[in-house]
Amino acid sequence: MRVSILALSSALLSPASAHYFFGRLILDGKWTETWEYIREISPVNNTDEIALQYPNTNPDSLDLRCGRNASNAWSKPKTATIQAGAKVGFAIGKHPNGGGGLEPTMYHPGFGSAWLSKSPTEDLNAYAGDGDWAKILQIVERTEQSVDWTKEENKKKYDATKAWWGTWHADSWNFTIPVTTPPGKYLLRFEHIFPNKWDAQYYVNCAHIEVVNPSATVGTPSPTVKIPGVYTRGQPDVYFSSYDYYFTPSLMPFIPPKPEVWKG
Ligand SMILES: *[C@@H]1O[C@H](CO)[C@@H](O)[C@H](O)[C@H]1NC(C)=O
Ligand SMILES: *[C@@H]1O[C@H](CO)[C@@H](O)[C@H](O)[C@H]1NC(C)=O
Ligand SMILES: CC(=O)N[C@H]1CO[C@H](CO)[C@@H](O)[C@@H]1O
Ligand SMILES: [Cu+2]
């Protein structure tokens, strides 16, 4: 956090711009309201924007699952019905109280992923996310969804050491629920990690979804992990400087942390 704290004291950089959370589900191509389908998180210490956006840096914390205090539902959001094989997305939520200067993008360079965990009962509000999690998406390098740095309006934000990472400064990300996902109620989790040698930052949120799958062929999401438990402080594919990937091409390709993605 050393860098962020320095940034916070800078008069030039809006303090709230440095951090983010994924409060909005993108459903049927539309951005839903902040916390409409996503478990609300709680702020650190007080209720201002910085406190709400404050990252988790403890890989052993329950907050690694769904964000601060949201592993046991902090709120009771709606459940989104999604057809297996359909597109869905997460977008960065603004603080409900508004807020000047807030820049809702993945401000830190790093890698993203999406995950599914099936609720053992019909009641998602009662599911703490202590079951099995399968990864269904991994974003490392640039894709067609990445910010277009050749566009004039984006050029002022460009930084070669950060733009290597596909999610950098994106305000949202879209992906497909695997077409063979078994029907049922799930927590759908988005995760963005800002790697750091000492104190990686974990940005995570969970949506309530019901997967509908009328097809006779359903798969078995695998491999699965527990969250927390999936990461260990110090593991080299999370605890490193993301900037080294630009300066040291021999480090490429970057292999993101396990587990492997379940493609369905
Ligand atoms: C994801 O999809 C939504 C809805 O179509 C769109 O507004 C948004 O720009 C997309 N995000 C990216 C990063 O392409
Ligand atoms: C929250 O409060 C504790 C105890 O006063 C303090 O050490 C910590 O820095 C505060 N965190 C934030 C993000 O303000
Ligand atoms: C009710 C509850 O669990 N509150 C916790 C939310 O998170 C903050 C920051 O980690 C804790 O201090 C609260 O105890
Ligand atoms: Cu930060």
Tab-separated table of C-alpha atoms and ligand atoms in Angstrom:
chain	number	residue	atom	x	y	z
A	1	MET	CA	0.000	0.000	0.000
A	2	ARG	CA	2.978	2.299	0.196
A	3	VAL	CA	2.431	3.570	-3.340
A	4	SER	CA	-1.283	4.121	-2.795
A	5	ILE	CA	-0.713	6.059	0.392
A	6	LEU	CA	1.713	8.337	-1.396
A	7	ALA	CA	-0.830	8.737	-4.177
A	8	LEU	CA	-3.509	9.615	-1.647
A	9	SER	CA	-1.497	12.500	-0.333
A	10	SER	CA	-0.985	13.926	-3.792
A	11	ALA	CA	-3.110	16.946	-4.517
A	12	LEU	CA	-3.078	16.175	-8.215
A	13	LEU	CA	-4.529	12.704	-7.998
A	14	SER	CA	-8.019	12.335	-6.705
A	15	PRO	CA	-7.712	9.998	-3.705
A	16	ALA	CA	-10.756	7.979	-4.647
A	17	SER	CA	-9.451	7.235	-8.109
A	18	ALA	CA	-6.936	4.675	-6.955
A	19	HIS	CA	-9.300	1.902	-5.871
A	20	TYR	CA	-12.408	0.194	-7.145
A	21	PHE	CA	-15.080	-2.430	-6.614
A	22	PHE	CA	-17.311	-4.339	-8.987
A	23	GLY	CA	-20.763	-3.288	-7.828
A	24	ARG	CA	-22.707	-3.613	-11.080
A	25	LEU	CA	-23.647	-6.749	-12.970
A	26	ILE	CA	-23.975	-6.427	-16.732
A	27	LEU	CA	-27.113	-8.384	-17.553
A	28	ASP	CA	-28.655	-8.754	-21.027
A	29	GLY	CA	-26.207	-6.126	-22.269
A	30	LYS	CA	-27.280	-3.521	-19.676
A	31	TRP	CA	-25.442	-2.122	-16.671
A	32	THR	CA	-27.586	-2.833	-13.614
A	33	GLU	CA	-27.548	-0.568	-10.550
A	34	THR	CA	-24.753	-0.734	-7.981
A	35	TRP	CA	-25.569	-3.561	-5.494
A	36	GLU	CA	-28.713	-4.540	-7.401
A	37	TYR	CA	-27.396	-8.064	-8.093
A	38	ILE	CA	-24.137	-7.933	-6.144
A	39	ARG	CA	-23.574	-8.436	-2.447
A	40	GLU	CA	-22.906	-5.086	-0.923
A	41	ILE	CA	-19.558	-4.657	0.784
A	42	SER	CA	-18.921	-2.593	3.886
A	43	PRO	CA	-16.456	0.254	4.208
A	44	VAL	CA	-13.348	0.241	6.347
A	45	ASN	CA	-13.856	2.434	9.438
A	46	ASN	CA	-16.221	5.006	7.997
A	47	THR	CA	-18.548	5.531	5.102
A	48	ASP	CA	-16.629	7.608	2.611
A	49	GLU	CA	-15.655	6.374	-0.841
A	50	ILE	CA	-12.056	5.574	-0.043
A	51	ALA	CA	-13.140	3.438	2.856
A	52	LEU	CA	-15.566	1.538	0.659
A	53	GLN	CA	-13.009	0.969	-2.072
A	54	TYR	CA	-10.201	0.072	0.274
A	55	PRO	CA	-8.652	-3.186	-0.974
A	56	ASN	CA	-8.204	-6.420	0.905
A	57	THR	CA	-4.556	-7.433	1.151
A	58	ASN	CA	-4.990	-10.541	3.269
A	59	PRO	CA	-5.262	-13.731	1.169
A	60	ASP	CA	-6.382	-15.695	4.256
A	61	SER	CA	-9.285	-13.374	5.030
A	62	LEU	CA	-12.899	-14.432	4.495
A	63	ASP	CA	-13.191	-11.152	2.637
A	64	LEU	CA	-11.226	-12.755	-0.219
A	65	ARG	CA	-14.460	-14.518	-1.109
A	66	CYS	CA	-16.944	-11.751	-1.842
A	67	GLY	CA	-15.410	-8.533	-0.527
A	68	ARG	CA	-15.419	-6.885	2.869
A	69	ASN	CA	-18.072	-8.424	5.139
A	70	ALA	CA	-19.939	-9.828	2.125
A	71	SER	CA	-19.177	-13.531	2.428
A	72	ASN	CA	-22.269	-14.003	4.490
A	73	ALA	CA	-24.493	-11.728	2.472
A	74	TRP	CA	-24.091	-8.165	3.678
A	75	SER	CA	-27.156	-7.328	1.601
A	76	LYS	CA	-29.794	-9.441	-0.104
A	77	PRO	CA	-29.412	-8.597	-3.764
A	78	LYS	CA	-31.660	-9.801	-6.559
A	79	THR	CA	-30.837	-13.029	-8.353
A	80	ALA	CA	-30.092	-12.660	-12.065
A	81	THR	CA	-31.374	-15.408	-14.346
A	82	ILE	CA	-28.756	-16.292	-16.937
A	83	GLN	CA	-28.900	-18.911	-19.657
A	84	ALA	CA	-25.818	-21.157	-19.781
A	85	GLY	CA	-23.762	-19.911	-22.726
A	86	ALA	CA	-25.034	-16.327	-22.345
A	87	LYS	CA	-22.916	-13.241	-21.846
A	88	VAL	CA	-22.661	-11.476	-18.544
A	89	GLY	CA	-20.272	-8.916	-17.121
A	90	PHE	CA	-19.114	-6.937	-14.131
A	91	ALA	CA	-18.714	-3.185	-14.056
A	92	ILE	CA	-17.157	-0.907	-11.503
A	93	GLY	CA	-19.717	0.576	-9.195
A	94	LYS	CA	-19.797	4.164	-8.144
A	95	HIS	CA	-20.368	4.872	-4.500
A	96	PRO	CA	-24.136	5.195	-4.033
A	97	ASN	CA	-23.603	8.639	-2.521
A	98	GLY	CA	-22.033	9.820	-5.745
A	99	GLY	CA	-18.661	11.408	-5.377
A	100	GLY	CA	-16.522	13.788	-7.358
A	101	GLY	CA	-13.266	12.631	-8.815
A	102	LEU	CA	-14.180	8.967	-8.721
A	103	GLU	CA	-12.654	7.222	-11.687
A	104	PRO	CA	-14.435	3.923	-12.069
A	105	THR	CA	-11.813	1.839	-13.847
A	106	MET	CA	-9.396	-0.961	-13.010
A	107	TYR	CA	-6.845	1.612	-12.063
A	108	HIS	CA	-4.143	-0.853	-11.077
A	109	PRO	CA	-2.301	-3.076	-13.576
A	110	GLY	CA	-2.951	-6.740	-12.934
A	111	PHE	CA	-4.970	-9.772	-13.925
A	112	GLY	CA	-8.656	-10.618	-13.641
A	113	SER	CA	-10.808	-13.717	-13.385
A	114	ALA	CA	-14.385	-14.914	-12.879
A	115	TRP	CA	-15.595	-17.814	-10.738
A	116	LEU	CA	-18.684	-19.879	-9.981
A	117	SER	CA	-19.726	-21.615	-6.769
A	118	LYS	CA	-23.009	-23.509	-6.558
A	119	SER	CA	-25.266	-22.943	-3.596
A	120	PRO	CA	-26.271	-26.219	-1.892
A	121	THR	CA	-29.790	-24.818	-1.375
A	122	GLU	CA	-32.207	-22.586	-3.302
A	123	ASP	CA	-31.524	-19.743	-0.863
A	124	LEU	CA	-28.505	-17.810	-2.098
A	125	ASN	CA	-28.789	-15.386	0.816
A	126	ALA	CA	-27.949	-18.289	3.104
A	127	TYR	CA	-24.924	-19.415	1.107
A	128	ALA	CA	-21.635	-18.264	2.604
A	129	GLY	CA	-19.548	-19.356	-0.401
A	130	ASP	CA	-17.718	-21.984	1.649
A	131	GLY	CA	-18.232	-24.619	-1.048
A	132	ASP	CA	-16.221	-25.336	-4.178
A	133	TRP	CA	-15.204	-22.626	-6.632
A	134	ALA	CA	-14.317	-23.112	-10.302
A	135	LYS	CA	-12.601	-20.454	-12.399
A	136	ILE	CA	-14.418	-19.748	-15.673
A	137	LEU	CA	-12.387	-16.827	-17.023
A	138	GLN	CA	-8.813	-15.593	-16.844
A	139	ILE	CA	-7.689	-12.261	-18.271
A	140	VAL	CA	-3.975	-11.559	-18.465
A	141	GLU	CA	-2.812	-9.818	-21.623
A	142	ARG	CA	-4.758	-7.489	-23.886
A	143	THR	CA	-7.949	-8.630	-25.615
A	144	GLU	CA	-10.457	-6.861	-27.854
A	145	GLN	CA	-12.116	-5.561	-24.649
A	146	SER	CA	-8.984	-3.732	-23.481
A	147	VAL	CA	-8.749	0.052	-23.543
A	148	ASP	CA	-7.733	1.332	-26.969
A	149	TRP	CA	-4.586	3.337	-26.253
A	150	THR	CA	-4.434	4.720	-29.796
A	151	LYS	CA	-7.592	6.756	-29.150
A	152	GLU	CA	-6.884	10.408	-28.494
A	153	GLU	CA	-9.010	10.588	-25.312
A	154	ASN	CA	-7.080	7.691	-23.743
A	155	LYS	CA	-3.556	8.817	-24.603
A	156	LYS	CA	-3.110	11.005	-21.523
A	157	LYS	CA	-3.600	7.972	-19.269
A	158	TYR	CA	-1.193	5.716	-21.192
A	159	ASP	CA	1.742	4.108	-19.397
A	160	ALA	CA	3.743	1.428	-21.222
A	161	THR	CA	4.598	-0.494	-18.042
A	162	LYS	CA	0.899	-0.884	-17.189
A	163	ALA	CA	-0.821	-1.094	-20.575
A	164	TRP	CA	0.646	-4.555	-21.125
A	165	TRP	CA	-2.085	-5.857	-18.776
A	166	GLY	CA	-5.401	-6.370	-20.591
A	167	THR	CA	-7.693	-5.097	-17.833
A	168	TRP	CA	-5.786	-1.914	-17.165
A	169	HIS	CA	-8.200	1.060	-16.972
A	170	ALA	CA	-11.151	-0.970	-18.294
A	171	ASP	CA	-14.389	0.007	-16.537
A	172	SER	CA	-16.017	-3.392	-17.015
A	173	TRP	CA	-15.473	-6.869	-18.386
A	174	ASN	CA	-17.776	-9.277	-20.243
A	175	PHE	CA	-17.601	-13.046	-20.530
A	176	THR	CA	-19.723	-16.119	-21.144
A	177	ILE	CA	-21.181	-18.523	-18.598
A	178	PRO	CA	-19.919	-21.907	-19.878
A	179	VAL	CA	-22.574	-23.552	-22.012
A	180	THR	CA	-22.467	-26.830	-20.028
A	181	THR	CA	-22.829	-25.202	-16.584
A	182	PRO	CA	-25.275	-27.294	-14.530
A	183	PRO	CA	-28.499	-25.420	-13.740
A	184	GLY	CA	-28.830	-23.958	-10.261
A	185	LYS	CA	-28.173	-21.021	-7.977
A	186	TYR	CA	-24.625	-19.724	-7.891
A	187	LEU	CA	-22.387	-17.054	-6.534
A	188	LEU	CA	-20.656	-15.509	-9.554
A	189	ARG	CA	-17.440	-13.859	-8.426
A	190	PHE	CA	-15.204	-11.375	-10.213
A	191	GLU	CA	-11.642	-10.910	-9.018
A	192	HIS	CA	-8.976	-8.417	-9.975
A	193	ILE	CA	-5.513	-8.715	-8.456
A	194	PHE	CA	-2.920	-5.984	-8.310
A	195	PRO	CA	0.242	-8.026	-7.800
A	196	ASN	CA	2.844	-6.704	-5.443
A	197	LYS	CA	5.993	-8.236	-3.997
A	198	TRP	CA	4.840	-7.726	-0.408
A	199	ASP	CA	1.155	-6.904	-0.290
A	200	ALA	CA	-0.923	-7.832	-3.359
A	201	GLN	CA	-4.356	-6.158	-3.486
A	202	TYR	CA	-7.474	-8.280	-4.020
A	203	TYR	CA	-10.566	-6.655	-5.540
A	204	VAL	CA	-13.452	-9.120	-5.433
A	205	ASN	CA	-17.242	-9.078	-5.549
A	206	CYS	CA	-20.015	-11.675	-5.870
A	207	ALA	CA	-23.303	-11.632	-7.789
A	208	HIS	CA	-26.321	-13.831	-7.111
A	209	ILE	CA	-27.273	-15.715	-10.260
A	210	GLU	CA	-29.466	-18.596	-11.344
A	211	VAL	CA	-28.114	-20.535	-14.295
A	212	VAL	CA	-30.779	-21.959	-16.558
A	213	ASN	CA	-29.687	-24.832	-18.741
A	214	PRO	CA	-32.312	-26.793	-20.610
A	215	SER	CA	-29.649	-28.833	-22.415
A	216	ALA	CA	-29.276	-32.493	-21.557
A	217	THR	CA	-25.494	-32.276	-21.500
A	218	VAL	CA	-24.145	-30.581	-18.447
A	219	GLY	CA	-20.547	-30.683	-17.263
A	220	THR	CA	-18.757	-30.756	-13.942
A	221	PRO	CA	-17.041	-27.481	-13.099
A	222	SER	CA	-13.444	-28.422	-12.255
A	223	PRO	CA	-10.840	-28.160	-10.911
A	224	THR	CA	-12.250	-26.511	-7.809
A	225	VAL	CA	-10.691	-24.680	-4.884
A	226	LYS	CA	-11.791	-23.118	-1.625
A	227	ILE	CA	-11.737	-19.362	-1.109
A	228	PRO	CA	-9.879	-18.334	0.982
A	229	GLY	CA	-7.252	-21.024	0.550
A	230	VAL	CA	-6.645	-20.508	-3.144
A	231	TYR	CA	-3.722	-18.101	-2.591
A	232	THR	CA	-0.835	-18.088	-0.145
A	233	ARG	CA	1.029	-14.963	0.843
A	234	GLY	CA	4.316	-14.879	-1.022
A	235	GLN	CA	3.418	-17.205	-3.896
A	236	PRO	CA	5.464	-15.960	-6.849
A	237	ASP	CA	2.637	-15.641	-9.412
A	238	VAL	CA	0.757	-13.157	-7.176
A	239	TYR	CA	3.553	-11.606	-5.081
A	240	PHE	CA	5.678	-9.953	-7.773
A	241	SER	CA	5.916	-6.552	-9.400
A	242	SER	CA	3.608	-6.318	-12.392
A	243	TYR	CA	5.896	-3.638	-13.799
A	244	ASP	CA	8.712	-6.183	-14.233
A	245	TYR	CA	6.803	-7.736	-17.107
A	246	TYR	CA	7.381	-4.714	-19.244
A	247	PHE	CA	10.986	-4.184	-18.237
A	248	THR	CA	11.979	-7.854	-18.350
A	249	PRO	CA	10.521	-9.515	-21.447
A	250	SER	CA	12.205	-12.792	-20.443
A	251	LEU	CA	9.588	-13.134	-17.694
A	252	MET	CA	6.958	-13.680	-20.385
A	253	PRO	CA	4.700	-15.377	-20.847
A	254	PHE	CA	3.168	-14.687	-17.466
A	255	ILE	CA	1.457	-17.833	-16.171
A	256	PRO	CA	-1.416	-16.780	-13.899
A	257	PRO	CA	-2.006	-18.579	-10.601
A	258	LYS	CA	-3.952	-21.839	-10.400
A	259	PRO	CA	-6.553	-23.207	-10.768
A	260	GLU	CA	-6.979	-23.811	-14.500
A	261	VAL	CA	-10.036	-22.346	-16.179
A	262	TRP	CA	-13.082	-24.606	-16.586
A	263	LYS	CA	-14.272	-24.032	-20.122
A	264	GLY	CA	-17.448	-26.115	-19.869
B	1	LIG	C1	-19.354	-5.021	-21.652
B	1	LIG	O1	-20.673	-4.974	-22.167
B	1	LIG	C2	-21.392	-3.784	-21.870
B	1	LIG	C3	-22.813	-3.945	-22.377
B	1	LIG	O2	-22.800	-4.269	-23.717
B	1	LIG	C4	-20.680	-2.590	-22.472
B	1	LIG	O3	-21.333	-1.398	-22.088
B	1	LIG	C5	-19.230	-2.557	-21.979
B	1	LIG	O4	-18.518	-1.522	-22.610
B	1	LIG	C6	-18.540	-3.885	-22.241
B	1	LIG	N1	-17.212	-3.832	-21.638
B	1	LIG	C7	-16.056	-3.967	-22.308
B	1	LIG	C8	-14.806	-3.851	-21.515
B	1	LIG	O5	-16.018	-4.177	-23.500
B	2	LIG	C1	-8.972	2.163	10.140
B	2	LIG	O1	-8.782	2.403	11.532
B	2	LIG	C2	-7.603	1.818	12.056
B	2	LIG	C3	-7.608	2.042	13.566
B	2	LIG	O2	-7.820	3.392	13.856
B	2	LIG	C4	-6.379	2.430	11.364
B	2	LIG	O3	-5.199	1.837	11.860
B	2	LIG	C5	-6.482	2.185	9.870
B	2	LIG	O4	-5.431	2.826	9.189
B	2	LIG	C6	-7.820	2.718	9.322
B	2	LIG	N1	-7.938	2.324	7.930
B	2	LIG	C7	-8.328	3.174	6.969
B	2	LIG	C8	-8.397	2.637	5.594
B	2	LIG	O5	-8.615	4.323	7.176
B	3	LIG	C1	-20.395	-6.919	10.916
B	3	LIG	C2	-18.964	-7.096	10.518
B	3	LIG	O1	-18.512	-8.182	10.249
B	3	LIG	N1	-18.261	-5.973	10.424
B	3	LIG	C3	-16.867	-5.945	10.013
B	3	LIG	C4	-16.762	-5.438	8.608
B	3	LIG	O2	-15.428	-5.210	8.223
B	3	LIG	C5	-14.721	-4.322	9.051
B	3	LIG	C6	-13.374	-4.077	8.426
B	3	LIG	O3	-12.694	-5.274	8.134
B	3	LIG	C7	-14.634	-4.893	10.432
B	3	LIG	O4	-13.949	-4.007	11.298
B	3	LIG	C8	-16.051	-5.118	10.950
B	3	LIG	O5	-16.001	-5.743	12.201
B	4	CU	CU	-4.133	0.217	-4.464
